[in-house]
Coordinates of C-alpha atoms (C1' of nucleotides) in Angstrom, one line a residue:
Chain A
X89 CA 15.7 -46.6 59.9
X90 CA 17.1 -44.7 63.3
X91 CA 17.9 -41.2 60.8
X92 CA 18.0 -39.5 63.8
X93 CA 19.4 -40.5 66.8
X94 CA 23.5 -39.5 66.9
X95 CA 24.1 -41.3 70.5
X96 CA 28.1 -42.1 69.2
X97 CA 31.0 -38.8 70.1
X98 CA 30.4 -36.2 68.0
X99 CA 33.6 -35.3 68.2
X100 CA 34.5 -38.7 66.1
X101 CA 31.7 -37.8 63.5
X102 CA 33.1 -34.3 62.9
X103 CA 37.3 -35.9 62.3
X104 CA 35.1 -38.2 59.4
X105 CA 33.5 -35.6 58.2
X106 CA 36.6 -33.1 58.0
X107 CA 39.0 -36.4 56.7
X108 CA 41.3 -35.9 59.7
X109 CA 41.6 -39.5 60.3
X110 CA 45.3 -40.2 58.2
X111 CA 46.1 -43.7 58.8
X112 CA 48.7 -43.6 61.9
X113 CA 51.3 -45.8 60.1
X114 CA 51.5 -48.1 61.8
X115 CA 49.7 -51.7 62.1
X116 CA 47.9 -53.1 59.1
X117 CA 47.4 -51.1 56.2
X118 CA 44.0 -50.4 55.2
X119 CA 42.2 -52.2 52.6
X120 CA 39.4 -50.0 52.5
X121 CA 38.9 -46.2 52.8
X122 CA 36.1 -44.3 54.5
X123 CA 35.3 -43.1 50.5
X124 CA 34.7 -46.2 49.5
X125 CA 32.4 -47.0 51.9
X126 CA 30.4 -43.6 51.4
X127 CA 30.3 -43.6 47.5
X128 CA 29.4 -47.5 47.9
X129 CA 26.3 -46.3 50.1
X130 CA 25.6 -43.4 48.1
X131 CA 25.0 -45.5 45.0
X132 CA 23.1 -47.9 46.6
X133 CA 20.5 -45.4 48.2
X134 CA 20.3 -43.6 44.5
X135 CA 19.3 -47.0 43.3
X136 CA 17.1 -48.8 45.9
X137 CA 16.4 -46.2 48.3
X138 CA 17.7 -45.7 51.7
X139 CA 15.1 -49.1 52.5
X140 CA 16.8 -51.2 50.5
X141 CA 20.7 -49.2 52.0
X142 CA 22.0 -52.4 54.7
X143 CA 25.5 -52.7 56.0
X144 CA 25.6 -56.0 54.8
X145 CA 24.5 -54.6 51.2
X146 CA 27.4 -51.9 51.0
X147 CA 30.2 -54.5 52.4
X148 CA 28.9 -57.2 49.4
X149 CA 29.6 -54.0 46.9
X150 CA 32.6 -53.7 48.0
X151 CA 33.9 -57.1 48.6
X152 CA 34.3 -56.8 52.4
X153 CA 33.2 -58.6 55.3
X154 CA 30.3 -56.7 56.8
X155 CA 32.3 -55.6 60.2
X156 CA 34.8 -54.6 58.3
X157 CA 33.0 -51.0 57.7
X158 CA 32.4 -50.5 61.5
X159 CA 36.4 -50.1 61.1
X160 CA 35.7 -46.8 59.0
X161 CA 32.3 -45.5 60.0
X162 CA 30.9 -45.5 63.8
X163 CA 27.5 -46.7 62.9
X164 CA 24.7 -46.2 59.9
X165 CA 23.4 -43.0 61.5
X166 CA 26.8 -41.6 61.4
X167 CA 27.2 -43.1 57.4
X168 CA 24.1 -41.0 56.7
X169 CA 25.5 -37.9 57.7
X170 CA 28.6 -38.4 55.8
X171 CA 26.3 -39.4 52.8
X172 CA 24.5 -36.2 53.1
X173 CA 27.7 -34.4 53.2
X174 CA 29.5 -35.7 50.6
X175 CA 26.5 -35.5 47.9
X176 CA 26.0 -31.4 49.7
X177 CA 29.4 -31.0 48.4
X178 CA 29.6 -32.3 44.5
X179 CA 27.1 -29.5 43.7
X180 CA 29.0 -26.6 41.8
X181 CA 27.7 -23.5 43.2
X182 CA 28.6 -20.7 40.7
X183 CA 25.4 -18.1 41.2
X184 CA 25.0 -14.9 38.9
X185 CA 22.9 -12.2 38.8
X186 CA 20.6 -10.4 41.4
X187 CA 19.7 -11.7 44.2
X188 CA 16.3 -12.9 43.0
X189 CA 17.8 -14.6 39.9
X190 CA 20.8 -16.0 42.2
X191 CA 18.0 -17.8 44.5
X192 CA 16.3 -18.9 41.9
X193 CA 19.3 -20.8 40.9
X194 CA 20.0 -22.0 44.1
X195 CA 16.5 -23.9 44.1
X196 CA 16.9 -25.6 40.8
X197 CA 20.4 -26.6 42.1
X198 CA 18.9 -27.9 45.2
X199 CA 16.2 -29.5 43.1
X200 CA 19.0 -30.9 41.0
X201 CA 20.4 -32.8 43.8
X202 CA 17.1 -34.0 45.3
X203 CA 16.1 -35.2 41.9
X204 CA 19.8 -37.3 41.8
X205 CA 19.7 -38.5 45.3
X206 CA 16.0 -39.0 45.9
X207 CA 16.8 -40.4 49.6
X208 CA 18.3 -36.8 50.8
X209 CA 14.8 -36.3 50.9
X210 CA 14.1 -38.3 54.2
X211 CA 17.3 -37.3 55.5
X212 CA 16.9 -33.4 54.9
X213 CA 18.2 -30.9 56.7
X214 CA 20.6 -32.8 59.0
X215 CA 21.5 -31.3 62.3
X216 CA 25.3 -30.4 63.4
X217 CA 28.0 -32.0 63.6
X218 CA 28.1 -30.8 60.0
X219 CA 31.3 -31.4 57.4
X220 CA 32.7 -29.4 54.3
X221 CA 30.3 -30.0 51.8
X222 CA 27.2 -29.0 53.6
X223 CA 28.7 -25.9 55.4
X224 CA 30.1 -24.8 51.7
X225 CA 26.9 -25.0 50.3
X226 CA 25.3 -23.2 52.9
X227 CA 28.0 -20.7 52.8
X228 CA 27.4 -20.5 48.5
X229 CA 24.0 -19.8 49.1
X230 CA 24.0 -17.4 51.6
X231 CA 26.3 -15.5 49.2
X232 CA 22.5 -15.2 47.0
X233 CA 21.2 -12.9 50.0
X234 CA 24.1 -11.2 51.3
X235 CA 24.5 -7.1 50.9
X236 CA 20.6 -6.8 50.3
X237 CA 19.8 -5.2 53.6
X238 CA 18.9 -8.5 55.4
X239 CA 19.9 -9.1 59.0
X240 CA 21.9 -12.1 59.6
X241 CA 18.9 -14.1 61.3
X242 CA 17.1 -13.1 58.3
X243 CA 19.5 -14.1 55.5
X244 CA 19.0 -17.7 57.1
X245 CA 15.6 -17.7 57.7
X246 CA 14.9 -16.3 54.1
X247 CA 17.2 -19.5 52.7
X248 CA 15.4 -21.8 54.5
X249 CA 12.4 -21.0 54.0
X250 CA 13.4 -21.3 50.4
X251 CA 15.2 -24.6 50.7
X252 CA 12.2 -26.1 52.6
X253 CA 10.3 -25.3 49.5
X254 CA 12.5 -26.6 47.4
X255 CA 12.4 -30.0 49.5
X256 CA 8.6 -30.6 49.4
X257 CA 8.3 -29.6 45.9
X258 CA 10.6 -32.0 44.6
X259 CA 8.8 -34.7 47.1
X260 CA 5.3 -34.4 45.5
X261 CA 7.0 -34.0 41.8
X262 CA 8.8 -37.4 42.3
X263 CA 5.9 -38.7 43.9
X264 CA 3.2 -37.4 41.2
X265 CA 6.1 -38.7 38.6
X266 CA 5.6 -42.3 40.3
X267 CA 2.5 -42.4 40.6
X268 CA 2.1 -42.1 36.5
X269 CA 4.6 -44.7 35.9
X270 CA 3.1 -47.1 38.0
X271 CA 1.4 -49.3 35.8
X272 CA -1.6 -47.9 33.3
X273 CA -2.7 -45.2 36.0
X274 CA -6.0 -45.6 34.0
X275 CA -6.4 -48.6 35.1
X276 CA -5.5 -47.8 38.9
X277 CA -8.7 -45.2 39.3
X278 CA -10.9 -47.7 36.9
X279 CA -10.0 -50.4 39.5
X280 CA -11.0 -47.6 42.8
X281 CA -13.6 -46.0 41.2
X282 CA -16.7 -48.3 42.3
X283 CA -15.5 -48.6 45.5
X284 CA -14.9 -44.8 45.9
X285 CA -18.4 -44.1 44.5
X286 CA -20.0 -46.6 47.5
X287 CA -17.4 -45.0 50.1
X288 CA -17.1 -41.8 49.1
X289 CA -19.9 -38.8 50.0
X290 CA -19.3 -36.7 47.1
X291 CA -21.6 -34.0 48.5
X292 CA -20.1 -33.8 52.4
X293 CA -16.6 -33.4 50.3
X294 CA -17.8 -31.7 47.4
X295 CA -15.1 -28.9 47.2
X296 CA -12.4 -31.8 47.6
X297 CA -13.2 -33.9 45.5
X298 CA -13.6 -30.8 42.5
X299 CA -10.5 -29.6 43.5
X300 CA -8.4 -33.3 44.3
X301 CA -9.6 -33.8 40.9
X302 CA -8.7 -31.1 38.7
X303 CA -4.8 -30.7 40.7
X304 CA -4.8 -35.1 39.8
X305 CA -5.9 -34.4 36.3
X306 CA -3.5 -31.5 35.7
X307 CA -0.3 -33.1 37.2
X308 CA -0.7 -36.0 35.3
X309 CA 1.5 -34.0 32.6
X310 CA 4.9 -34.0 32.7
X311 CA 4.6 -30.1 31.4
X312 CA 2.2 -29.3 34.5
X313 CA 4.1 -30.6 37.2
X314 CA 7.1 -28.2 35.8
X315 CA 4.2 -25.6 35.8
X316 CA 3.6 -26.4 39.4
X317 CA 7.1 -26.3 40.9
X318 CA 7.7 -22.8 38.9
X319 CA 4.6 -21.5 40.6
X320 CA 5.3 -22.4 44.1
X321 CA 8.8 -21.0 43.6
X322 CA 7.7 -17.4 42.6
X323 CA 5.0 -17.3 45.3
X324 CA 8.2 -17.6 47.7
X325 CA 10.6 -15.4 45.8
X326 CA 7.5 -12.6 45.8
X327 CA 7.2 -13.5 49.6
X328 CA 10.8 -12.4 49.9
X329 CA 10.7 -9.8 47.8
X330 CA 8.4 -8.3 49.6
X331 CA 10.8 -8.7 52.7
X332 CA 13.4 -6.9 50.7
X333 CA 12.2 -4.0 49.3
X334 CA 10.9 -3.0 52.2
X335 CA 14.5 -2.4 53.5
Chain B
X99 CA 10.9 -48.2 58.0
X100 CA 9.5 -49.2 54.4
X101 CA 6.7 -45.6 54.6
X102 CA 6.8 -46.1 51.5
X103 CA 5.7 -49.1 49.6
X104 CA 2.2 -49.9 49.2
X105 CA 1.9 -53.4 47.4
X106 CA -1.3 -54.7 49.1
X107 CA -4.4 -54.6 47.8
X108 CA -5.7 -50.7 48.1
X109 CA -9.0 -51.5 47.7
X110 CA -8.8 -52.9 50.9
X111 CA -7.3 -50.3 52.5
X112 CA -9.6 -47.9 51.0
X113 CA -12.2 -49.9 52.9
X114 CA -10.4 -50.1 55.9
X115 CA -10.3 -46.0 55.9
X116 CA -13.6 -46.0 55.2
X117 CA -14.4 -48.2 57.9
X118 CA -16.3 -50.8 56.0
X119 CA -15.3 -53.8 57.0
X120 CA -18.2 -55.0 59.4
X121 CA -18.3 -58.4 61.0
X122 CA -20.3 -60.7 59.1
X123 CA -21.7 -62.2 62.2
X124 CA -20.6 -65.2 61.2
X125 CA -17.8 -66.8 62.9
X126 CA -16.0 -66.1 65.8
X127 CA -16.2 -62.9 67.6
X128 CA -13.7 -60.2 67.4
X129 CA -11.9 -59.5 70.4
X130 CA -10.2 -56.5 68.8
X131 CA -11.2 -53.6 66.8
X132 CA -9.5 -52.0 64.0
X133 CA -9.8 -48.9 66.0
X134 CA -7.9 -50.2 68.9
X135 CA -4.9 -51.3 66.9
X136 CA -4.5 -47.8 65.0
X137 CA -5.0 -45.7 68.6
X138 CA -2.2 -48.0 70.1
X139 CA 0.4 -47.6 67.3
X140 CA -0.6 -43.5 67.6
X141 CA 0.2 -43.3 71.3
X142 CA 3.4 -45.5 71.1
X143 CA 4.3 -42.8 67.9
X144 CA 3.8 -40.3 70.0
X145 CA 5.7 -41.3 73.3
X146 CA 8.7 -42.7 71.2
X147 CA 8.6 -42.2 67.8
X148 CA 8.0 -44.3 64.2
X149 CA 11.8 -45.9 64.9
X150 CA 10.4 -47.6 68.0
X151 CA 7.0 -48.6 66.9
X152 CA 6.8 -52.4 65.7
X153 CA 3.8 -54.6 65.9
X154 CA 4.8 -56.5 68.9
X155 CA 5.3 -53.5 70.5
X156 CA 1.3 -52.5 69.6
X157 CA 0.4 -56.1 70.0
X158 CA 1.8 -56.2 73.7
X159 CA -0.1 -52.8 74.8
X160 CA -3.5 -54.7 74.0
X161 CA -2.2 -57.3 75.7
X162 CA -3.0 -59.7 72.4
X163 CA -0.8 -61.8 70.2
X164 CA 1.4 -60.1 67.7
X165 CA -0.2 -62.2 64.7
X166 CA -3.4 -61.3 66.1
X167 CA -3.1 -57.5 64.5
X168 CA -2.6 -59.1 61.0
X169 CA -6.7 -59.8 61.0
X170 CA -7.4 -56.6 60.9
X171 CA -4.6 -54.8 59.6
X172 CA -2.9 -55.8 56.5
X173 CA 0.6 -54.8 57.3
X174 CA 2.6 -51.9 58.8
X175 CA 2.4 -49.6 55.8
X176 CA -1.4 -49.5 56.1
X177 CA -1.1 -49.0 59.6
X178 CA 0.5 -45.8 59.0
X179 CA -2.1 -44.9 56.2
X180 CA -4.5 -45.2 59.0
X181 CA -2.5 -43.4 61.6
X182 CA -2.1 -40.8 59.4
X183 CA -5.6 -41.0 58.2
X184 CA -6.9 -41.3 62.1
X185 CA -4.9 -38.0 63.6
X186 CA -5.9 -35.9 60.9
X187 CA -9.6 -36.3 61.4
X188 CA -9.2 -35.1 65.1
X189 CA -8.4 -31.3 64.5
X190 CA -11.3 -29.0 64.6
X191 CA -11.6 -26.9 61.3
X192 CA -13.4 -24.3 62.2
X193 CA -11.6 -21.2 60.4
X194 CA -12.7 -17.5 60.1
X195 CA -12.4 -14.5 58.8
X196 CA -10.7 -13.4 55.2
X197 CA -8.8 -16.0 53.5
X198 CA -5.5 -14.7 54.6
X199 CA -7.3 -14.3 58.2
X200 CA -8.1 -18.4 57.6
X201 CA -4.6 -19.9 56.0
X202 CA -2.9 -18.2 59.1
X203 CA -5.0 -20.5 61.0
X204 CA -4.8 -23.2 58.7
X205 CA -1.1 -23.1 59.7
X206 CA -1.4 -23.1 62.9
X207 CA -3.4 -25.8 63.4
X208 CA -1.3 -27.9 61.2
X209 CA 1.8 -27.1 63.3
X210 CA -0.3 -27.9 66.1
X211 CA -0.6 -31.1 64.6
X212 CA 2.9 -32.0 63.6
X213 CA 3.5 -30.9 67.6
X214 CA 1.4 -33.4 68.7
X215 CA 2.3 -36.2 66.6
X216 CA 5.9 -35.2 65.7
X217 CA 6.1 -38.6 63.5
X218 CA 4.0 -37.3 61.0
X219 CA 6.5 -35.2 59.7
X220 CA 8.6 -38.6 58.8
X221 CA 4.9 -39.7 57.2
X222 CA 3.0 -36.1 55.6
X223 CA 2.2 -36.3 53.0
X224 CA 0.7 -39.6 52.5
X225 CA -0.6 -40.5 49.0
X226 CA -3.8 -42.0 47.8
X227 CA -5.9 -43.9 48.9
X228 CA -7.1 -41.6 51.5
X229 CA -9.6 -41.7 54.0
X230 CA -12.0 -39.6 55.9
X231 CA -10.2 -38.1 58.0
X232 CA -7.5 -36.2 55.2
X233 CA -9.8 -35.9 52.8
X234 CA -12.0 -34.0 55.4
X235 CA -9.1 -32.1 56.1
X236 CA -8.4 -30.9 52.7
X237 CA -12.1 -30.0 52.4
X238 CA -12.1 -27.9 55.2
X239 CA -8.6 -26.3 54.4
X240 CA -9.4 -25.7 50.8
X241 CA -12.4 -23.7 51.8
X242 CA -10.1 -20.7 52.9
X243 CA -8.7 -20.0 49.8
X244 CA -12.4 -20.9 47.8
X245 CA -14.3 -17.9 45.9
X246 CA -11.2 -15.4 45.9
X247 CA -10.5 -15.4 42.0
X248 CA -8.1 -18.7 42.0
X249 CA -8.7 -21.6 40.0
X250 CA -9.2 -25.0 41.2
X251 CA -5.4 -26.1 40.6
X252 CA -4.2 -22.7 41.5
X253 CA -6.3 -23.6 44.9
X254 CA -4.1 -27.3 45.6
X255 CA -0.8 -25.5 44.8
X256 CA -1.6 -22.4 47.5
X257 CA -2.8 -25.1 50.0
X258 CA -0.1 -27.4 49.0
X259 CA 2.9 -24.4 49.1
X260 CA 1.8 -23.3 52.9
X261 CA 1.5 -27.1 54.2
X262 CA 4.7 -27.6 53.0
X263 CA 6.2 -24.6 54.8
X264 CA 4.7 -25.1 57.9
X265 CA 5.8 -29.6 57.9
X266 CA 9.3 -28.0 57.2
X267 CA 9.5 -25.2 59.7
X268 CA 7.7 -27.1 62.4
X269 CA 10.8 -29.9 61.8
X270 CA 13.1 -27.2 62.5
X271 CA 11.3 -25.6 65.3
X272 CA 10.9 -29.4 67.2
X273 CA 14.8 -30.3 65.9
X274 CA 16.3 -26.8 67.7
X275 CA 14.2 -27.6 70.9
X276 CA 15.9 -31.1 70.8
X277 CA 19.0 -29.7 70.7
X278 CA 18.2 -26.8 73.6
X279 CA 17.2 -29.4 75.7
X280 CA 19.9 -32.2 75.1
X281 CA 22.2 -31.5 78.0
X282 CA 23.5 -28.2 78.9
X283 CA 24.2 -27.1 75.0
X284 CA 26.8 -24.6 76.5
X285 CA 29.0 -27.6 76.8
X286 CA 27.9 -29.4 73.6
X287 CA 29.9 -26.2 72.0
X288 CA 32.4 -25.8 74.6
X289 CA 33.1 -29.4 74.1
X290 CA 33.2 -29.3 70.3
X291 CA 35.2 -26.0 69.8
X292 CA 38.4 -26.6 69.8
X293 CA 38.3 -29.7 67.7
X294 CA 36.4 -26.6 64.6
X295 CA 38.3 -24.5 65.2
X296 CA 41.5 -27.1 64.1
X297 CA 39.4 -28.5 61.4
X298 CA 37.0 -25.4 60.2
X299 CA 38.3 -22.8 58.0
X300 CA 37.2 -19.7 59.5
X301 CA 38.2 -17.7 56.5
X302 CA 37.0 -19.6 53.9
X303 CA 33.8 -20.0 55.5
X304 CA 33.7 -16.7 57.0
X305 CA 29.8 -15.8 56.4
X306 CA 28.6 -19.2 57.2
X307 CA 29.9 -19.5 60.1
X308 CA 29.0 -15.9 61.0
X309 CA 25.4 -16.2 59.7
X310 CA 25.4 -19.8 61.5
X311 CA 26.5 -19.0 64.7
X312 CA 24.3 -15.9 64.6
X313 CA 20.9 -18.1 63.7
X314 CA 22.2 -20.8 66.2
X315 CA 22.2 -17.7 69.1
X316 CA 19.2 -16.4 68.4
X317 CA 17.4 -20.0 68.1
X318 CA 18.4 -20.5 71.3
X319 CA 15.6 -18.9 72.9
X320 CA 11.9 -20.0 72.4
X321 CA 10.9 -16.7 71.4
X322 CA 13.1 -16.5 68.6
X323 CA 12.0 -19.8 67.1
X324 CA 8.5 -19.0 67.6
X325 CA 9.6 -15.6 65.7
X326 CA 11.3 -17.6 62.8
X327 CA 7.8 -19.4 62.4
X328 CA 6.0 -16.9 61.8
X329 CA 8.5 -14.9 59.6
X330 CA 8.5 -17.6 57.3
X331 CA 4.5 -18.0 57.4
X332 CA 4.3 -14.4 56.6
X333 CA 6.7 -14.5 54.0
X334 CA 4.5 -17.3 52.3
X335 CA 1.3 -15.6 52.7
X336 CA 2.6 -12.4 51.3
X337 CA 3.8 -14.5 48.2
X338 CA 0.0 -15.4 48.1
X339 CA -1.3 -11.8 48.3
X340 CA 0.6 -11.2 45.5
X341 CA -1.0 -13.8 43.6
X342 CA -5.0 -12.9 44.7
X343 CA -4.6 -9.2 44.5
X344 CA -4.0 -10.0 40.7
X345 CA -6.8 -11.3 40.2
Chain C
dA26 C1' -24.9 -82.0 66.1
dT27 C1' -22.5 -80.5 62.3
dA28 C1' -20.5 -77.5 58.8
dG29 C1' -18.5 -73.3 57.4
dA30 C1' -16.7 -69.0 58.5
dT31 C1' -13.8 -66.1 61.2
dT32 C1' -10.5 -64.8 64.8
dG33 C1' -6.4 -65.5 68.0
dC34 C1' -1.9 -66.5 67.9
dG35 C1' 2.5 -69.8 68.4
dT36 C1' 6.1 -71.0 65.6
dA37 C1' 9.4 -70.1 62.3
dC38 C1' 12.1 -67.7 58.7
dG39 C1' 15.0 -64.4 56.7
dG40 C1' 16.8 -59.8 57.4
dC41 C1' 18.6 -56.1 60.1
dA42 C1' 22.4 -53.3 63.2
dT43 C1' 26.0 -54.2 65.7
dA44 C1' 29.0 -56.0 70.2
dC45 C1' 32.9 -58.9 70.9
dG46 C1' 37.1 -61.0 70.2
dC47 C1' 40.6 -63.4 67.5
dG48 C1' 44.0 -63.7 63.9
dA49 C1' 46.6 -61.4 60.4
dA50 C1' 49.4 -57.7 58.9
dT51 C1' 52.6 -53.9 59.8
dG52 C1' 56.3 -50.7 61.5
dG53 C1' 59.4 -49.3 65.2
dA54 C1' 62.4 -50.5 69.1
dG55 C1' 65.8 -53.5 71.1
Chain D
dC171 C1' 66.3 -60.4 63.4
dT172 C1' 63.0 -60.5 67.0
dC173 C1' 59.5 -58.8 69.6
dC174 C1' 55.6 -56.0 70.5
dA175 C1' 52.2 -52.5 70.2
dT176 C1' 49.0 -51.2 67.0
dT177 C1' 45.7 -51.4 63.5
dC178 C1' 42.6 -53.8 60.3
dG179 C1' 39.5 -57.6 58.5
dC180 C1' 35.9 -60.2 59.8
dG181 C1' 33.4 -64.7 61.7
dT182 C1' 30.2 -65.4 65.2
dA183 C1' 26.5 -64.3 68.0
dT184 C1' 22.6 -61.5 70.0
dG185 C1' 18.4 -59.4 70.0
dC186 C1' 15.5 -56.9 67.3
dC187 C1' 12.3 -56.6 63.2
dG188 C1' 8.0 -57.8 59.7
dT189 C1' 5.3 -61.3 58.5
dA190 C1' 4.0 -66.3 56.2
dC191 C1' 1.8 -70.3 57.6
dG192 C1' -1.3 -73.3 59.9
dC193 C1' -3.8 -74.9 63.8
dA194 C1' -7.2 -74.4 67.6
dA195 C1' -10.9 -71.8 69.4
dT196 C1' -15.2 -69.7 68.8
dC197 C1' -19.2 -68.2 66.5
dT198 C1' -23.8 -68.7 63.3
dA199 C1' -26.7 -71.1 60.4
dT200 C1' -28.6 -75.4 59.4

DNA sequence: ATAGATTGCGTACGGCATACGCGAATGGAG
DNA sequence: CTCCATTCGCGTATGCCGTACGCAATCTAT
């Protein structure tokens, strides 16, 4: 899983990502498009996780021979950008209201699209070269800030601190969400318990373990796991707020 | 890089954490320790990264047989529990002061952290079962924000909110070095340019890339993404203030 | 000396990304 | 109509990866 290295021309990347590749005319018509080959990934990843995301796996969806994608897209690394830019742009981005009320919406939108594509969580943010959908959205969202007094530095700083959130919070809620669907959950601590009890100094970590417990207990609930995202959020929106009214 | 699944049996890798697997005394002696195996796959982390750590690569810096790791660790994913588990036991908690005095340095030495073993950022957080060495951690950290009016899920969600910021904005601070240092970064943009300039819609994008390009200036220098840092902390811990000085 | 337990590890399997090169399809030039 | 440059599809092959399996070596207790 190389999500990071981009050793291919960038210059290359950025024609995918902008769609300025128009088939030349001549030779051998395509059979497949570079669309194709993205949505084909896309739904794979949503299902079975970027793990379970192979070449091989996207040409069997879509009927091909295997090499036949390296026709369309330079490499995986290169696929994951244009993955990350194509699911940045089917996000409507219509924000209302002040700018507290307007960056409120942009997290749940954010969430939103976390929530869909789970694996944008590994892959978030993604460094330039950047395409249409992920410069749009970052232009949309900067709109939430814009005319408030904020330096330029700071409009980006205050949105990604915001988006950062947004991106961890929706990590531990899917995680916390798994965790209770994996089997009885009961059963899971029953099973650990002993062996905790023998391991375990519940004095040394006393605070931990009162704490680690109550936070386990409460976000076993669907309704406190909402409760949980909700109050992260407004601590950053005060944080901001803070920022703002002080200009 | 499966960091996620966990399918073996956890109470063995809760006893592994807890380092109670001794010999038996029986049979033949160990030439290995469990100890050895988790410090190798940290340093090989460190110099080049999760992508390009693979048991034989761990195997062959001990100078043993690649099998030979499987009798003492049960596979790669509870390698990196214990990596994980292993590097957050070495920080020094020693934090003073009021609590907002404390989560400052909570921050700091988690970003010190991520620093050193940039890999964890792929990795943080890890879920249960824990060891030691985070559980220690939370302990410690949980103590700065204990006996100030919060209650004891309140507590996880403060803890959890700033640990959060600071994994993301250390990302961002180690992912704009990258990019300073790869190559002259004047021509990175000089070479790029013309080929946005065809593609990019300067008018439709027009604060994006005006907000963008002023971030992207200013990030340029250390001191400015040392600034950003610390914005954003602040920005968090005022959206705490707010919360305490309720109470 | 032997039995039983434990470790070291060579071999092998299935999966991965992808380099390379050939054959097939296509449109334009003569 | 013929050729040729161009582009696409993709079979084959290479070198990685994690790890299942089973045997040989080594140890203690008897």
């Amino acid at each position: 899983m190389a999500a990071s290295a981009e050793p291919g021309d960038p210059v290359r990347t950025l024609e995918l990502l902008w769609d300025a590749r128009p088939h030349s005319g001549l030779g051998r018509r395509p059979e497949l498009t570079l669309d194709q080959v993205v949505a084909a990934a896309i739904e794979i990843a949503d299902a079975d996780g970027l793990d379970n995301l192979s070449m091989r796996r996207v040409a069997e969806r879509l009927g091909a021979g295997t090499m036949s994608l390296y026709r369309h897209v330079p490499g995986k690394s290169e696929l994951f950008d244009l993955m990350v830019d194509r699911v940045s742009a089917e996000v409507s981005y219509r924000y209302e209201g002040g700018w507290r009320d307007q960056l409120e919406q942009v997290a749940r939108a954010n969430r939103a699209m976390f929530e869909r594509h789970p694996w944008l969580l590994t892959l978030f943010p993604r460094r330039p070269p950047q395409g249409p959908g992920v410069i749009g959205k970052y232009d949309a969202e900067l709109r939430a800030v814009e005319g408030i007094g904020l330096t330029d530095v700071e409009m980006d700083s205050v949105l990604t601190l915001l988006l950062e959130y947004v991106r961890g919070a929706t990590a531990n809620l899917i995680e916390w969400r798994r965790l209770g669907a994996t089997q009885s959950d009961e059963q899971w601590w029953a099973t650990l318990a002993p062996h905790l009890d023998r391991l375990l100094d519940r004095d040394r970590y006393r605070l931990a373990v009162r704490v680690g417990t109550a936070a386990t207990t409460a976000y076993r609930g669907v309704r406190d796991t909402e409760h949980a995202f909700e109050f992260g959020l407004h601590r950053v929106l005060d944080g901001i707020e803070g920022l703002v009214a002080g200009r």
